[in-house]
Coordinates of C-alpha atoms and ligand atoms in Angstrom, one line a residue:
X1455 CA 0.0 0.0 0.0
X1456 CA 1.1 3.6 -1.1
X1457 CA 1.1 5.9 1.7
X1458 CA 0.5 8.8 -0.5
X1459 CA -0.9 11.4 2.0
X1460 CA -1.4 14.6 -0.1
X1461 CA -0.8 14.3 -3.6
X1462 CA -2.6 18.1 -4.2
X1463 CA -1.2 20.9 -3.6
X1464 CA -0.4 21.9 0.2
X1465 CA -3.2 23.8 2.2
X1466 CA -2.4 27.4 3.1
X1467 CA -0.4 28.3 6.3
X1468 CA -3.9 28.9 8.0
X1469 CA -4.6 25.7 8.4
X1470 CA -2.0 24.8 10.4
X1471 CA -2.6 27.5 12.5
X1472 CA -6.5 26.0 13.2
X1473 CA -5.0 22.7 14.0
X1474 CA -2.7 24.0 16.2
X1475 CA -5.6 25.6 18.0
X1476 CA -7.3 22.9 18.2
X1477 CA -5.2 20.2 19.3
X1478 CA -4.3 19.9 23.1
X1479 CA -1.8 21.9 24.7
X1480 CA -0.8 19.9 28.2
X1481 CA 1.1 17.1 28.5
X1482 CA -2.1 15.1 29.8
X1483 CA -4.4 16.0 27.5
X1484 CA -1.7 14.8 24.7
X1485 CA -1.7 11.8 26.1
X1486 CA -5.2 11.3 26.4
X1487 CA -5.8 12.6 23.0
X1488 CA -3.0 9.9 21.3
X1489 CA -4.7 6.8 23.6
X1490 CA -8.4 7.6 22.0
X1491 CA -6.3 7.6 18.8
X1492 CA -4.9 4.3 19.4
X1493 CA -7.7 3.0 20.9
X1494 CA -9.5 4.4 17.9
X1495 CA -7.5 2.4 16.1
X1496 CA -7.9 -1.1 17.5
X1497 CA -11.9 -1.0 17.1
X1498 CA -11.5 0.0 13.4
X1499 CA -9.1 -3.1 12.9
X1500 CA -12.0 -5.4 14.6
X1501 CA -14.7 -3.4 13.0
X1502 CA -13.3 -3.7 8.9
X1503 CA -12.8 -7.2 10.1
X1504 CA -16.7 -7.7 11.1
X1505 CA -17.7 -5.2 7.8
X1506 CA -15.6 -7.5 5.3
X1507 CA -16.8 -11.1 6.8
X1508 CA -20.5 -10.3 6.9
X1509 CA -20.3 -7.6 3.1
X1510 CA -24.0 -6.5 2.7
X1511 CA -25.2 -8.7 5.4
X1512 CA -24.2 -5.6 7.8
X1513 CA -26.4 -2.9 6.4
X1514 CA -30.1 -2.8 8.4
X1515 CA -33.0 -3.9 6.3
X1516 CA -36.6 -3.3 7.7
X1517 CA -40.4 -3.8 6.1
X1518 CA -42.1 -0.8 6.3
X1519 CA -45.2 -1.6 8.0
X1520 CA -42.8 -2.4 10.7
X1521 CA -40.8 0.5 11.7
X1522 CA -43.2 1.5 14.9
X1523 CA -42.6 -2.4 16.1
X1524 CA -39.3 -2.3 15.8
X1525 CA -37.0 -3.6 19.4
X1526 CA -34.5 -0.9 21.0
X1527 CA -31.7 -2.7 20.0
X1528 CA -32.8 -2.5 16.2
X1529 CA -32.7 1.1 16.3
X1530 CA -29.5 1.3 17.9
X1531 CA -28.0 -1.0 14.8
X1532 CA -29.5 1.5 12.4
X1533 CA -28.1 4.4 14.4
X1534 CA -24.5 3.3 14.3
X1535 CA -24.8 1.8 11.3
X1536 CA -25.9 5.3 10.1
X1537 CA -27.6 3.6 6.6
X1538 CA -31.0 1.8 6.0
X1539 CA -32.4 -0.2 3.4
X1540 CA -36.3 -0.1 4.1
X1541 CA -38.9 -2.1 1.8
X1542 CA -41.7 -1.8 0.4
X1543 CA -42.4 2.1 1.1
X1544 CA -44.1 2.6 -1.9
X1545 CA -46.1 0.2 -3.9
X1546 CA -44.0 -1.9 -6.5
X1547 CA -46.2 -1.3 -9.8
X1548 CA -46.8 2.5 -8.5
X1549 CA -42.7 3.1 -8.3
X1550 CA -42.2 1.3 -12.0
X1551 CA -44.6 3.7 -13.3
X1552 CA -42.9 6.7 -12.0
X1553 CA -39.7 5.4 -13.6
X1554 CA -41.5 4.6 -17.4
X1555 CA -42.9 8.3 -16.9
X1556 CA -39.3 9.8 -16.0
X1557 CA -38.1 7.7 -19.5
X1558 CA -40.6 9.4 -20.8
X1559 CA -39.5 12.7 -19.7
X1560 CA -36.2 12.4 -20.8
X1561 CA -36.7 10.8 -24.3
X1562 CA -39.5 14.1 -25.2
X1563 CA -38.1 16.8 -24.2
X1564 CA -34.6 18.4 -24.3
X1565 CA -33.0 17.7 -20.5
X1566 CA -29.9 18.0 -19.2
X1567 CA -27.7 15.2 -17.7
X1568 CA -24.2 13.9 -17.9
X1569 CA -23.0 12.3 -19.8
X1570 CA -23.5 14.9 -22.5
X1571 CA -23.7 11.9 -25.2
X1572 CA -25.6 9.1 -23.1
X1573 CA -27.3 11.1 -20.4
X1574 CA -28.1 9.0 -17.2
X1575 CA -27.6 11.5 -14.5
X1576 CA -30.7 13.9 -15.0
X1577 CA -30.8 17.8 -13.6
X1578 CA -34.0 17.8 -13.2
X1579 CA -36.3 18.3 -10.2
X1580 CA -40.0 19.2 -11.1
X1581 CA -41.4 16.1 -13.0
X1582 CA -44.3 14.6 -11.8
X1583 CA -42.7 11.7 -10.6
X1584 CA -40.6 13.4 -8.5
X1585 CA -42.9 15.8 -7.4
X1586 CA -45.4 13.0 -6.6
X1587 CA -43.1 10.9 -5.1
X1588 CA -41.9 13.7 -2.5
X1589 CA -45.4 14.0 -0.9
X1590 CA -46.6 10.5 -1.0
X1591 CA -47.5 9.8 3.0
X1592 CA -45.2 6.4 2.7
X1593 CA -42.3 8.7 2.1
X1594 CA -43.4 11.2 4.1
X1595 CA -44.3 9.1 7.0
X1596 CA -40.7 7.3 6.7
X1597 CA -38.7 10.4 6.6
X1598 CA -40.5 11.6 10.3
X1599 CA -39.2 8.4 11.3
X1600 CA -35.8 8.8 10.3
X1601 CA -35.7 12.5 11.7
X1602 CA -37.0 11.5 14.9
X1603 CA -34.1 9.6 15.1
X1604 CA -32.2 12.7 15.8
X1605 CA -32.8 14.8 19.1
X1606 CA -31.8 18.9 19.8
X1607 CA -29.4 18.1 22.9
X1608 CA -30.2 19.0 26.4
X1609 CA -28.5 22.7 26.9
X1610 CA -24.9 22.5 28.6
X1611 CA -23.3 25.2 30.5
X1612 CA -20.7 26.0 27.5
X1613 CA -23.0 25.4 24.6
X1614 CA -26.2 27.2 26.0
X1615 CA -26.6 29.7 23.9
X1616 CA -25.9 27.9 20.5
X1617 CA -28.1 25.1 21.9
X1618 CA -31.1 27.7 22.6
X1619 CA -30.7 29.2 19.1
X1620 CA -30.9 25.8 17.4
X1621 CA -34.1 24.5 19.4
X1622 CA -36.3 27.2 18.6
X1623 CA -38.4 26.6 16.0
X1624 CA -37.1 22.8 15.2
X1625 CA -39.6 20.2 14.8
X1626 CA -38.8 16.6 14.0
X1627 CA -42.0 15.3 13.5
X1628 CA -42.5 17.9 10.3
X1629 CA -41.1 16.5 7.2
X1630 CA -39.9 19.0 4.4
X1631 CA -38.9 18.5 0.8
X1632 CA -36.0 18.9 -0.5
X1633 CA -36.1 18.4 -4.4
X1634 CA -33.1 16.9 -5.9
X1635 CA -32.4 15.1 -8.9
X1636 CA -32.6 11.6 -10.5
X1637 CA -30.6 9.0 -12.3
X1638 CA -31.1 6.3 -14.8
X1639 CA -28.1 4.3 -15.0
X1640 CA -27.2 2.1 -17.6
X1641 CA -25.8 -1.3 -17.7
X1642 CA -21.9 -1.6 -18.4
X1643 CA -21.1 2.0 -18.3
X1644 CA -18.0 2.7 -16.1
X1645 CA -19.2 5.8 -13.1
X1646 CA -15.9 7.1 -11.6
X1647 CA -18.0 10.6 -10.5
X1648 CA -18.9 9.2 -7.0
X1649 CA -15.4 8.1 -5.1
X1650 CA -15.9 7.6 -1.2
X1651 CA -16.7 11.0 0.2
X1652 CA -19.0 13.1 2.7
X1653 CA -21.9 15.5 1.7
X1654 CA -22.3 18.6 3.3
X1655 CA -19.2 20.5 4.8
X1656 CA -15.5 20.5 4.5
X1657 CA -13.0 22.1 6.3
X1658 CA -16.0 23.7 7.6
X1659 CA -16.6 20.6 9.9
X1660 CA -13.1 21.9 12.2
X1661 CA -13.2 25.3 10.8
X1662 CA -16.6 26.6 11.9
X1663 CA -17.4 26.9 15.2
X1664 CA -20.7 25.9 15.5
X1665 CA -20.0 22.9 13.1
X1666 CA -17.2 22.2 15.0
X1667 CA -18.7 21.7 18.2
X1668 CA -20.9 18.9 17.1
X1669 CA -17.1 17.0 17.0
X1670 CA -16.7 18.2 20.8
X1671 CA -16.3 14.6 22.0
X1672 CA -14.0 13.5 19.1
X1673 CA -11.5 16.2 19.3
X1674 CA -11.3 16.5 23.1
X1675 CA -10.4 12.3 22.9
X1676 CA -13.7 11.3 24.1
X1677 CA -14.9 9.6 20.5
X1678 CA -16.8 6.9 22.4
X1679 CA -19.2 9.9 23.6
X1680 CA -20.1 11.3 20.3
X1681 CA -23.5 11.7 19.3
X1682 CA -24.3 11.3 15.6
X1683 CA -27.6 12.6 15.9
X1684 CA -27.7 15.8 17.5
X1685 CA -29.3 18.0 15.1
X1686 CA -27.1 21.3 15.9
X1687 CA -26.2 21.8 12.5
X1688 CA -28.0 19.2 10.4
X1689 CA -29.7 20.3 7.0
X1690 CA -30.2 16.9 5.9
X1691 CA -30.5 14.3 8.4
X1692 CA -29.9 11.5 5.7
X1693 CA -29.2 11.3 1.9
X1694 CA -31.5 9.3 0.6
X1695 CA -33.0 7.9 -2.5
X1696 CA -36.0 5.6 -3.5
X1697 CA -35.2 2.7 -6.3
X1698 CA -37.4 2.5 -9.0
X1699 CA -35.8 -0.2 -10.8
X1700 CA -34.7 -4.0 -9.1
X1701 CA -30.7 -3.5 -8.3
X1702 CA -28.1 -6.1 -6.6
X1703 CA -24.5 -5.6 -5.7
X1704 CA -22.1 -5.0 -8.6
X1705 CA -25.4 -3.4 -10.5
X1706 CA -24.1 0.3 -9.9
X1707 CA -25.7 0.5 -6.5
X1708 CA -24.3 2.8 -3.6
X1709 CA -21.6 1.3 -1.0
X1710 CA -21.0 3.1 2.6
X1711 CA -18.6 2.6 5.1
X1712 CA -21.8 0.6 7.5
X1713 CA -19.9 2.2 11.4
X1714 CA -20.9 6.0 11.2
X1715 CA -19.6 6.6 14.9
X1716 CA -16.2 5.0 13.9
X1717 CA -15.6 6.9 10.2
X1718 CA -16.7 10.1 11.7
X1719 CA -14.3 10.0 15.2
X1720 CA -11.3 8.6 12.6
X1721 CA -12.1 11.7 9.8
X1722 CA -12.5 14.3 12.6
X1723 CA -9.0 12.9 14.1
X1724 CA -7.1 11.9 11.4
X1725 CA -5.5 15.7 10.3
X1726 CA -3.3 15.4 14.0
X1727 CA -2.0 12.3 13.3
X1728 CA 1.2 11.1 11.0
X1729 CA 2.9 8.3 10.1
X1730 CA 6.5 8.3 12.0
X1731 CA 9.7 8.2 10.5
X1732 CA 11.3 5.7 12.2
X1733 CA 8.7 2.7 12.2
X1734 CA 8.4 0.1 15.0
X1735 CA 6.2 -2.4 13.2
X1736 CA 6.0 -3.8 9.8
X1737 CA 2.0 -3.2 9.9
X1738 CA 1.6 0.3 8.6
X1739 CA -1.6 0.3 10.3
X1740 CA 0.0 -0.3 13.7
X1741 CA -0.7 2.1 16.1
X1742 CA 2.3 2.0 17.2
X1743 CA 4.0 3.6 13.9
X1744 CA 1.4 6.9 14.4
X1745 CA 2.2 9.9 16.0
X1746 CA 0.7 13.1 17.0
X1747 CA 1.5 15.9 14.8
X1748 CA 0.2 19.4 14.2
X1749 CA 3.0 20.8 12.3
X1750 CA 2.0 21.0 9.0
X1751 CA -1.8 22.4 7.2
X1752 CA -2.6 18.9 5.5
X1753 CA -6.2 17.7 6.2
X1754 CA -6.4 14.3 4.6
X1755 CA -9.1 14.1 1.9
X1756 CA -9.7 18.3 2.3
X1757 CA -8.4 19.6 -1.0
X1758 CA -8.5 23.0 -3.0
X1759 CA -9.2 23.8 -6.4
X1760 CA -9.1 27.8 -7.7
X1761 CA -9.5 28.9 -3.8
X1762 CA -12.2 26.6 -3.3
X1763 CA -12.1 24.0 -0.8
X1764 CA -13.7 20.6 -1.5
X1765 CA -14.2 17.6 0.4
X1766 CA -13.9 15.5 2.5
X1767 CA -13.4 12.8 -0.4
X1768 CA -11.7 9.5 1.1
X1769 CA -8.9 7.4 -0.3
X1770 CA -7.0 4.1 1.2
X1771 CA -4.0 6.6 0.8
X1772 CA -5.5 9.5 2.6
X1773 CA -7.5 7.2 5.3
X1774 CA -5.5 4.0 5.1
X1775 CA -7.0 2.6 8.5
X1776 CA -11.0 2.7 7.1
X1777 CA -9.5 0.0 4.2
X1778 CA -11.9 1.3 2.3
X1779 CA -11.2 -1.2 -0.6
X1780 CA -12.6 -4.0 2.3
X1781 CA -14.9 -1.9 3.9
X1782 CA -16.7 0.1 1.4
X1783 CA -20.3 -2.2 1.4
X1784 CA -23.2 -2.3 -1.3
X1785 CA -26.2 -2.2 0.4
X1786 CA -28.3 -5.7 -0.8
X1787 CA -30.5 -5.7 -3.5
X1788 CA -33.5 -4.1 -3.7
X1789 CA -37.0 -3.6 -5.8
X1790 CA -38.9 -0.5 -7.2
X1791 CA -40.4 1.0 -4.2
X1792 CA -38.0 0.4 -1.5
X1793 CA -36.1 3.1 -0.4
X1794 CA -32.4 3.9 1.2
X1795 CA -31.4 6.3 3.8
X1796 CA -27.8 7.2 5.1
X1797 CA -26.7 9.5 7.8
X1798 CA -25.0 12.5 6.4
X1799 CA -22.2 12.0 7.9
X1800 CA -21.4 8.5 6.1
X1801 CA -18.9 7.6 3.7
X1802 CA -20.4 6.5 0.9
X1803 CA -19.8 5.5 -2.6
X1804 CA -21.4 4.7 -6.2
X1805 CA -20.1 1.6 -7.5
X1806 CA -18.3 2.2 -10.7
X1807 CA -18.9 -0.9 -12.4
X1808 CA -22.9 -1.9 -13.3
X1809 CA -22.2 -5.5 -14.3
X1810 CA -26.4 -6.3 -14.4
X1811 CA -28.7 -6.1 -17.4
X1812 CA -31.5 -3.5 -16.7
X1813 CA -31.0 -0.1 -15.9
X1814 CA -30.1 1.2 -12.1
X1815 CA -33.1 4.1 -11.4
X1816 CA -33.4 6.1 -8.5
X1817 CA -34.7 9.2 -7.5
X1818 CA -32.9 10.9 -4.7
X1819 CA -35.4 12.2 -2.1
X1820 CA -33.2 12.8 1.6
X1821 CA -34.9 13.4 5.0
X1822 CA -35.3 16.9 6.3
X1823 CA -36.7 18.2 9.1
X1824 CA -38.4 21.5 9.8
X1825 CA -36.1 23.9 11.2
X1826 CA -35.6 27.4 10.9
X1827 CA -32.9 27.7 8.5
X1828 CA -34.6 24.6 6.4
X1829 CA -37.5 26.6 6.4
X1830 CA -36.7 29.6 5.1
X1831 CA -35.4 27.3 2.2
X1832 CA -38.1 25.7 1.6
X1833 CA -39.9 28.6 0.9
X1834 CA -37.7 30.0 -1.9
X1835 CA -37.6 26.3 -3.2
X1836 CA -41.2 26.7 -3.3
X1837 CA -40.9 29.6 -5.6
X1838 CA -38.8 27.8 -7.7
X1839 CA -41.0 24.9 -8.1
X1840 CA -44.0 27.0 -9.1
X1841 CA -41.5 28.9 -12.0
X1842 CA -40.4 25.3 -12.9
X1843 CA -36.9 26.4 -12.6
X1844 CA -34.1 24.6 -10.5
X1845 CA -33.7 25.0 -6.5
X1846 CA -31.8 27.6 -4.6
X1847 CA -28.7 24.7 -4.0
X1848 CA -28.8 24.1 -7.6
X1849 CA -26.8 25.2 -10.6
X1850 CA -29.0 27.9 -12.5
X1851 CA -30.8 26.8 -15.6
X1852 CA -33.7 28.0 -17.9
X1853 CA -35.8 25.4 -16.4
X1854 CA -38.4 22.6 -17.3
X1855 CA -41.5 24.5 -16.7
X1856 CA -42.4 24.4 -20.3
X1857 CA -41.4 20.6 -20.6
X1858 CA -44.1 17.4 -21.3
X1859 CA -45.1 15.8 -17.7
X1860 CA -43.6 18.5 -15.2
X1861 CA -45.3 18.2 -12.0
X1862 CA -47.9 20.6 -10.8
X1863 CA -49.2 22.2 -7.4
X1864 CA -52.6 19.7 -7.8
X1865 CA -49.7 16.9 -7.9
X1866 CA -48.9 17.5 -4.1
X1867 CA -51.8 15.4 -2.6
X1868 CA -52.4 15.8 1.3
X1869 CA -51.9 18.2 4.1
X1870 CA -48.8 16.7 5.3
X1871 CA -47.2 16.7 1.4
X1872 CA -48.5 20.8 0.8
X1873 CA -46.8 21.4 4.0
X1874 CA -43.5 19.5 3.6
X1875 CA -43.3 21.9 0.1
X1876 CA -44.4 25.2 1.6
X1877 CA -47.4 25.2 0.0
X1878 CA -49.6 25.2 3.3
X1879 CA -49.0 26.2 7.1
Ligands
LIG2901 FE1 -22.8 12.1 -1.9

């Protein structure tokens, strides 16, 4: 294995000024920093064990109809697991009919999509489908599920005031839309756009305060006590998507890293600690040939392009303890109508080969909860929706509004569904 750590340019001096101020300072808190490290360590060795013996076996499957039966224990395996394959949320015939309308969308009028000669990856976000597919109570009913997986955090003395600000105004058990786009994959094209990486924050995640904080355990070498699923600065609670077309393993389906505690307290840590000179052990992975460092402004997998800073994207170079070529697991196969959830804080994947025969459909629909800030963006997505142009997040574009089969206000059915879009309070 090539321990290349940072084959991109260096990060500016800055950075090493930030990890400086993070990092401890006393002697003690070195040493307690460099044991969670190590111990950090050991569990990931067991853990990619455990991942690579039991492959897809690992990620959490569940029936719809039984999600409000399910045991304590079950929920904790989701929770850690951070990624859910749940069945059967939306009929099977309903969700095949949504994906021969969406081929119909794409073969009448003029989209856009990549690849520019053989689109599969469409930017579009108002087609009936999609728009009907977002308020359906199945979906809509799952996503409250999944956000009330997440809780605002009892106030403490030092966070008080951020913890106030964020409770006002939250409520998990109010879905909202986010409109995103879909993707109709063919068989035996190659997909190298989606290496392992993170949604949703940067450098940001130990560069911004209030993001930073929600890594309070990790960095002060207390990993074990991080919470995943305090909401302080969640937009997304998961990524998600809904498959309308039947996909296995090696059929261009999505792989994650199945331990969300584990990748997040190794990412958050990983910028303090080097490789040593003078090794000890033949097993680079040994904790014994790692060493605290905060010398230099690298953050592993944090890279910039024109002044921009992307990432984190994840490599066996840059993260060689996740083993990500053993770890990274396909979630099992599923049918049209099931859906997928992951924690947005998982590493995840798209697998680059599609070995199967039939195309690989989804439409990405994540869970959101209704907050504030998620608010106020629902309600300029709303505006775009009506104009039948793309969302806030999204590139600019003229728009489908004029297309064959674009969605309409009458297509949000239900209270729950208008309100999830903005389009009733
Ligand atoms: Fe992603």
């Amino acid at each position: 294995m090539a321990l290349e750590l940072n084959k991109h340019a260096p990060l500016p001096l800055r950075f090493a000024d930030l990890k400086l101020d993070i990092a401890p300072k006393d002697e003690d808190s070195k040493r307690h920093f460099t044991e969670a490290w190590n111990d950090l360590l050991v569990q990931l060795r067991s853990a990619v064990d455990k991942i690579k013996a039991e492959g897809s076996d690992m990620i959490p499957q569940v029936e719809f109809a039984d999600l409000q039966n399910l045991k304590p224990e079950e929920i904790e395996n989701i929770k850690r697991r951070g990624t859910v394959l749940v069945r059967n949320v939306v009929d099977n015939a309903q969700a095949a009919a949504w994906k021969f309308e969406l081929e119909n969308f794409v073969k009448v009028n003029p989209v856009e999509g990549v690849p520019e000669d053989d689109k599969q990856f469409f930017q579009h976000y108002w087609t009936r489908p999609q728009v009907q597919a977002r308020a359906h109570p199945n979906v809509l009913n799952l996503i409250t599920w999944l956000n009330n997986l997440y809780h605002v955090k009892v106030p403490t003395v030092d966070r008080q005031f951020a913890v106030n600000e964020v409770q006002k105004g939250v409520e998990l058990a109010t879905p909202l839309t986010y409109a995103d786009r879909f993707r109709i994959r063919h068989p035996g094209v190659q997909w190298n756009t989606h290496p392992p990486h993170i949604d949703g924050g940067g450098i940001e995640r130990w560069e911004e305060p209030t993001f930073r904080s929600c890594y309070k355990d990790i960095l002060n070498g207390n990993w074990k006590n991080h919470d995943s699923y305090n909401l302080a600065s969640v937009f997304r609670t998961f990524q998600g998507w809904l498959a309308l077309s039947e996909t296995a393993p090696t059929q261009g389906t999505l792989k994650v890293f199945p331990d969300v505690l584990l990748s997040s307290a190794y990412l958050i840590l990983r910028p303090f600690f080097r490789l040593k000179e003078d090794r000890t052990s033949d097993d680079l992975l040994d904790q014994a040939n790692w060493e605290l460092d905060v010398s230099t402004p690298d953050f592993p997998g944090i890279f910039e392009r024109d002044g921009v800073f992307f990432g984190p994207r994840l490599t066996p170079a840059s993260h060689p303890h996740l083993r990500l070529e053993e770890s990274m697991t396909a979630v099992p196969s599923v049918k049209p109508g099931d859906m997928v959830f992951w924690h947005c804080d998982v590493v995840h994947s798209v697998e680059q080969e599609h070995t199967g025969k039939e195309d690989s459909a989804v439409m990405y629909i994540p869970a959101v909860p209704l907050t504030p800030q998620n608010l106020s963006y629902v309600a300029r997505q709303k505006e775009s929706f009506l104009r039948g142009i793309p969302p806030p997040d999204f590139p600019k574009g003229a728009g489908e509004g004029s297309f064959i089969g674009v969605g309409k206000e009458t297509d949000v059915i239900g209270e729950i569904g208008r309100k999830a879009m903005g389009l009733a309070f």
